[in-house]
Amino acid sequence: MSKRQVIKEKPIIKGKQVTSRGEEDYIKAIYKLSDEAEGERVTNHQLAVYFAHTAQTVNEMVRKLEKKEMLVYQPYKGSVLTTLGMEEAVRLIRAHRIWETFLTDKLGYAWEEVHEEAEMLEHLTSTKLADKLYAFLGAPEVCPHGNYIPALSDLKRDDLDTCGRLKLSKAKKGKQYCLKSVVDDKALLVYLNSLNIYIDLCFKIIERDLVSDIVTLTYDGRNTPLSGAVAQKLFVCEVYDAEDNA
Amino acid sequence: MSKRQVIKEKPIIKGKQVTSRGEEDYIKAIYKLSDEAEGERVTNHQLAVYFAHTAQTVNEMVRKLEKKEMLVYQPYKGSVLTTLGMEEAVRLIRAHRIWETFLTDKLGYAWEEVHEEAEMLEHLTSTKLADKLYAFLGAPEVCPHGNYIPALSDLKRDDLDTCGRLKLSKAKKGKQYCLKSVVDDKALLVYLNSLNIYIDLCFKIIERDLVSDIVTLTYDGRNTPLSGAVAQKLFVCEVYDAEDNA
DNA sequence: TCAATTCTTAAGGTTAACCATAAAAAGTTG
DNA sequence: CAACTTTTTATGGTTAACCTTAAGAATTGA
Ligand SMILES: [Mn+2]
Ligand SMILES: [Mn+2]
Ligand SMILES: [Mn+2]
Ligand SMILES: [Mn+2]
């Protein structure tokens, strides 16, 4: 009999639930994959590999997102996000990086621990929450891995990750660099911890062996060799050190 | 060809995903309903009303939770949480209240805005995250609505909400009280805002009309009448004010 | 005590998000 | 351009979390 207050649960985002978690993950993936190489379009095959989903599943998701006008799909060519899709992607990446920053800066998480948590939290983050968190963090420029935290209006992805930065694998012997960002890959981050390498570390390249594909850095008074695979995941900018110019 | 890193998405909680969002909501609901009146057991009907689900759905969920040993169900009698179920409930309530506190204390949300956000965030909150957040908040005793934030070991629910507190609807004329907690109901909270009533406000009851069921309080130098329905949702403790004793 | 009411549960449906199989369509290449 | 490969898509499954309908079981109370 007790006519208790009726509670409608599961408003997963805010009110109308426009995009599900799965859809959001696809949008983000397309955004990220769309300029990892240089090709504009992201093929279904790329998505299938990325998510370890079947071709059928990818096709279904892509078609669904197309219907929602988040992307334009051309069979045998791939998908391009619409402006709507880009906005969604940027909203998610912004939330992701804000959470990562919160977890490390405020709660003391290590940089290799935050990605998974952020991967979940980003999907429950209203614009209001993201903005309040961002302000609370003091409007940080970058996440713990050095990637820019975009504003909602920053749809140009070129600016986001590698803006003006150089892959360490393309850096030159004899010059000095400062580490600006790293790929958010747990194994890599743990490895970098073990070498005492972190964002804003400055070092000099003392060797580049093209045959063995190894770059050797100097910092903290010792030499550290890095494989090409690792060097490809680190982004640096050149440092013009006065004392070194002499 | 690009053999990209395979990413398994959707680890909704942490690793093994023992309880889904729906299951967690049921566990919490049983916990909450189990002493709203005084009866131990929570009937399927109560749950059906609470969630606006059908009897069939409730039955399925309850049976599923029974299989997972989160509760013991007796047909026609209702469900009681097992210790496992209680632990789960407390974990969720703890996370809920910690998030609410974070949102108000750190991000400046109003107390009527935090429940919905917390309702989602609680389901993605590992023990580690909850503990770190809690420490970051300075180990607060209560949420913005005055309810205790339990430790994971606090399974006794009596202590949680009304421990030593009195429903304002049962308070006595002429005495002084301090508001200690309120039911987390948006409409109520907004109403209290309009009256300048907040946690830790002290006031005196100058009138209790049993016929009209209205309590009249004095604070801020004015009299405010509250209906019985509202007074039932406010919990107070008596204040022994020296200056008033004379 | 037995009829009315309420509660439970069996049977079967829907949708979302995944899967497999296999045919059809497009692209690639010798 | 024909053979081969890759991509798409039609069909049809599965599971989880909801639903409806309706039958059967327990409780209640006159
Ligand atoms: Mn990340
Ligand atoms: Mn990052
Ligand atoms: Mn709440
Ligand atoms: Mn609360």
Coordinates of N, CA, C and O (backbone and C1' of nucleotides) in Angstrom, one line a residue, chain A residues 1 20 22-23 26 52-54 56-57 60-61 64 76-77, chain C residues 5-7 16-22 24-28:
Chain A
M1 N 0.8 -1.2 0.0 CA 0.0 0.0 0.0 C 0.9 1.3 0.0 O 0.5 2.3 -0.6
S20 N 25.1 6.1 -25.8 CA 25.4 5.1 -24.8 C 27.0 5.0 -24.6 O 27.7 5.6 -25.4
G22 N 28.9 2.5 -25.2 CA 29.5 1.9 -26.4 C 29.6 2.9 -27.5 O 30.6 3.0 -28.2
E23 N 28.6 3.6 -27.8 CA 28.6 4.6 -28.8 C 29.7 5.6 -28.6 O 30.5 6.0 -29.5
Y26 N 33.1 4.3 -29.4 CA 33.3 4.3 -30.8 C 33.7 5.7 -31.3 O 34.6 5.9 -32.1
A52 N 38.7 -5.1 -30.7 CA 38.6 -6.6 -30.7 C 37.1 -7.0 -30.8 O 36.6 -7.9 -30.2
H53 N 36.4 -6.3 -31.7 CA 35.0 -6.6 -32.0 C 35.0 -7.2 -33.4 O 36.0 -7.1 -34.2
T54 N 33.9 -7.9 -33.7 CA 33.8 -8.5 -35.1 C 33.4 -7.4 -36.1 O 32.9 -6.3 -35.8
Q56 N 31.1 -7.5 -38.1 CA 29.6 -7.3 -38.0 C 29.2 -6.3 -37.0 O 28.5 -5.3 -37.2
T57 N 29.8 -6.4 -35.8 CA 29.5 -5.5 -34.7 C 29.9 -4.1 -35.1 O 29.2 -3.1 -34.8
E60 N 27.5 -2.6 -37.5 CA 26.2 -2.2 -36.8 C 26.4 -0.9 -36.0 O 25.6 0.0 -36.1
M61 N 27.5 -0.8 -35.3 CA 27.7 0.4 -34.5 C 27.9 1.6 -35.4 O 27.3 2.7 -35.2
K64 N 24.7 2.7 -36.9 CA 23.9 3.3 -35.8 C 24.3 4.8 -35.6 O 23.5 5.7 -35.6
Y76 N 33.6 0.6 -47.7 CA 35.0 0.3 -48.3 C 35.9 1.5 -48.1 O 37.1 1.4 -48.4
K77 N 35.4 2.6 -47.6 CA 36.3 3.8 -47.4 C 36.5 4.1 -45.9 O 37.6 4.2 -45.4
Chain C
dT5 P -11.9 -8.5 -3.8 O5' -10.3 -8.6 -3.4 C5' -10.0 -8.4 -2.0 C4' -8.6 -8.7 -1.8 C3' -7.6 -8.0 -2.9 O3' -6.7 -7.2 -2.1 C1' -7.1 -10.3 -2.6
dT6 P -5.6 -6.3 -2.9 O5' -4.3 -7.1 -2.6 C5' -4.0 -7.7 -1.4 C4' -2.9 -8.7 -1.5 C3' -1.7 -8.1 -2.3 O3' -0.5 -8.4 -1.6 C1' -2.3 -10.3 -3.1
dC7 P 0.9 -7.8 -2.0 O5' 1.7 -9.2 -2.3 C5' 1.5 -10.3 -1.5 C4' 2.2 -11.5 -2.2 C3' 3.4 -11.1 -3.0 O3' 4.5 -11.9 -2.5 C1' 1.9 -12.4 -4.3
dA16 P 17.2 -0.6 -29.1 O5' 18.6 -0.6 -28.2 C5' 18.5 -0.7 -26.8 C4' 19.8 -1.2 -26.3 C3' 21.0 -0.9 -27.2 O3' 22.2 -0.6 -26.5 C1' 20.8 -3.2 -27.0
dA17 P 23.5 -0.1 -27.2 O5' 24.5 -1.4 -27.2 C5' 24.8 -2.0 -25.9 C4' 25.5 -3.3 -26.1 C3' 26.6 -3.2 -27.2 O3' 27.7 -3.9 -26.6 C1' 25.1 -5.0 -27.6
dC18 P 29.1 -3.7 -27.2 O5' 29.2 -4.7 -28.4 C5' 30.2 -5.7 -28.5 C4' 29.5 -7.1 -28.3 C3' 29.8 -8.1 -29.4 O3' 31.1 -8.6 -29.2 C1' 27.6 -8.3 -28.7
dC19 P 31.9 -9.0 -30.5 O5' 31.4 -10.5 -30.8 C5' 31.4 -11.5 -29.8 C4' 30.6 -12.7 -30.2 C3' 31.0 -13.2 -31.6 O3' 32.0 -14.2 -31.5 C1' 28.6 -13.0 -31.4
dA20 P 32.8 -14.6 -32.8 O5' 31.7 -15.6 -33.6 C5' 31.1 -16.7 -32.9 C4' 30.3 -17.5 -34.0 C3' 31.1 -17.8 -35.2 O3' 30.9 -19.1 -35.6 C1' 29.2 -16.5 -35.8
dT21 P 31.7 -19.8 -36.8 O5' 30.7 -19.8 -38.0 C5' 29.3 -20.1 -37.8 C4' 28.5 -19.9 -39.1 C3' 29.4 -20.2 -40.4 O3' 28.6 -21.0 -41.2 C1' 28.4 -18.0 -40.5
dA22 P 29.2 -21.6 -42.6 O5' 28.6 -20.6 -43.7 C5' 27.2 -20.3 -43.6 C4' 27.0 -19.2 -44.6 C3' 27.8 -19.3 -45.9 O3' 27.0 -18.9 -47.0 C1' 28.2 -17.2 -45.0
dA24 P 24.7 -15.0 -52.8 O5' 24.9 -13.4 -53.0 C5' 24.3 -12.5 -52.0 C4' 25.2 -11.2 -52.0 C3' 25.6 -10.8 -53.4 O3' 25.4 -9.4 -53.4 C1' 27.4 -10.9 -52.0
dA25 P 25.3 -8.6 -54.8 O5' 26.3 -7.4 -54.6 C5' 26.4 -6.7 -53.3 C4' 27.8 -6.1 -53.2 C3' 28.3 -5.5 -54.5 O3' 28.5 -4.1 -54.2 C1' 30.0 -6.8 -53.3
dA26 P 29.1 -3.2 -55.4 O5' 30.6 -3.0 -55.0 C5' 30.9 -2.6 -53.7 C4' 32.4 -2.7 -53.5 C3' 33.2 -2.1 -54.6 O3' 34.0 -1.0 -54.0 C1' 34.1 -4.2 -54.0
dG27 P 35.1 -0.3 -54.8 O5' 36.4 -1.2 -54.5 C5' 36.9 -1.3 -53.1 C4' 38.1 -2.1 -53.1 C3' 39.3 -1.5 -54.0 O3' 40.4 -1.7 -53.2 C1' 38.9 -3.8 -54.5
dT28 P 41.8 -1.0 -53.7 O5' 42.7 -2.3 -54.1 C5' 42.7 -3.5 -53.2 C4' 43.6 -4.5 -53.9 C3' 44.7 -4.0 -54.7 O3' 45.9 -4.8 -54.4 C1' 43.4 -5.5 -56.0

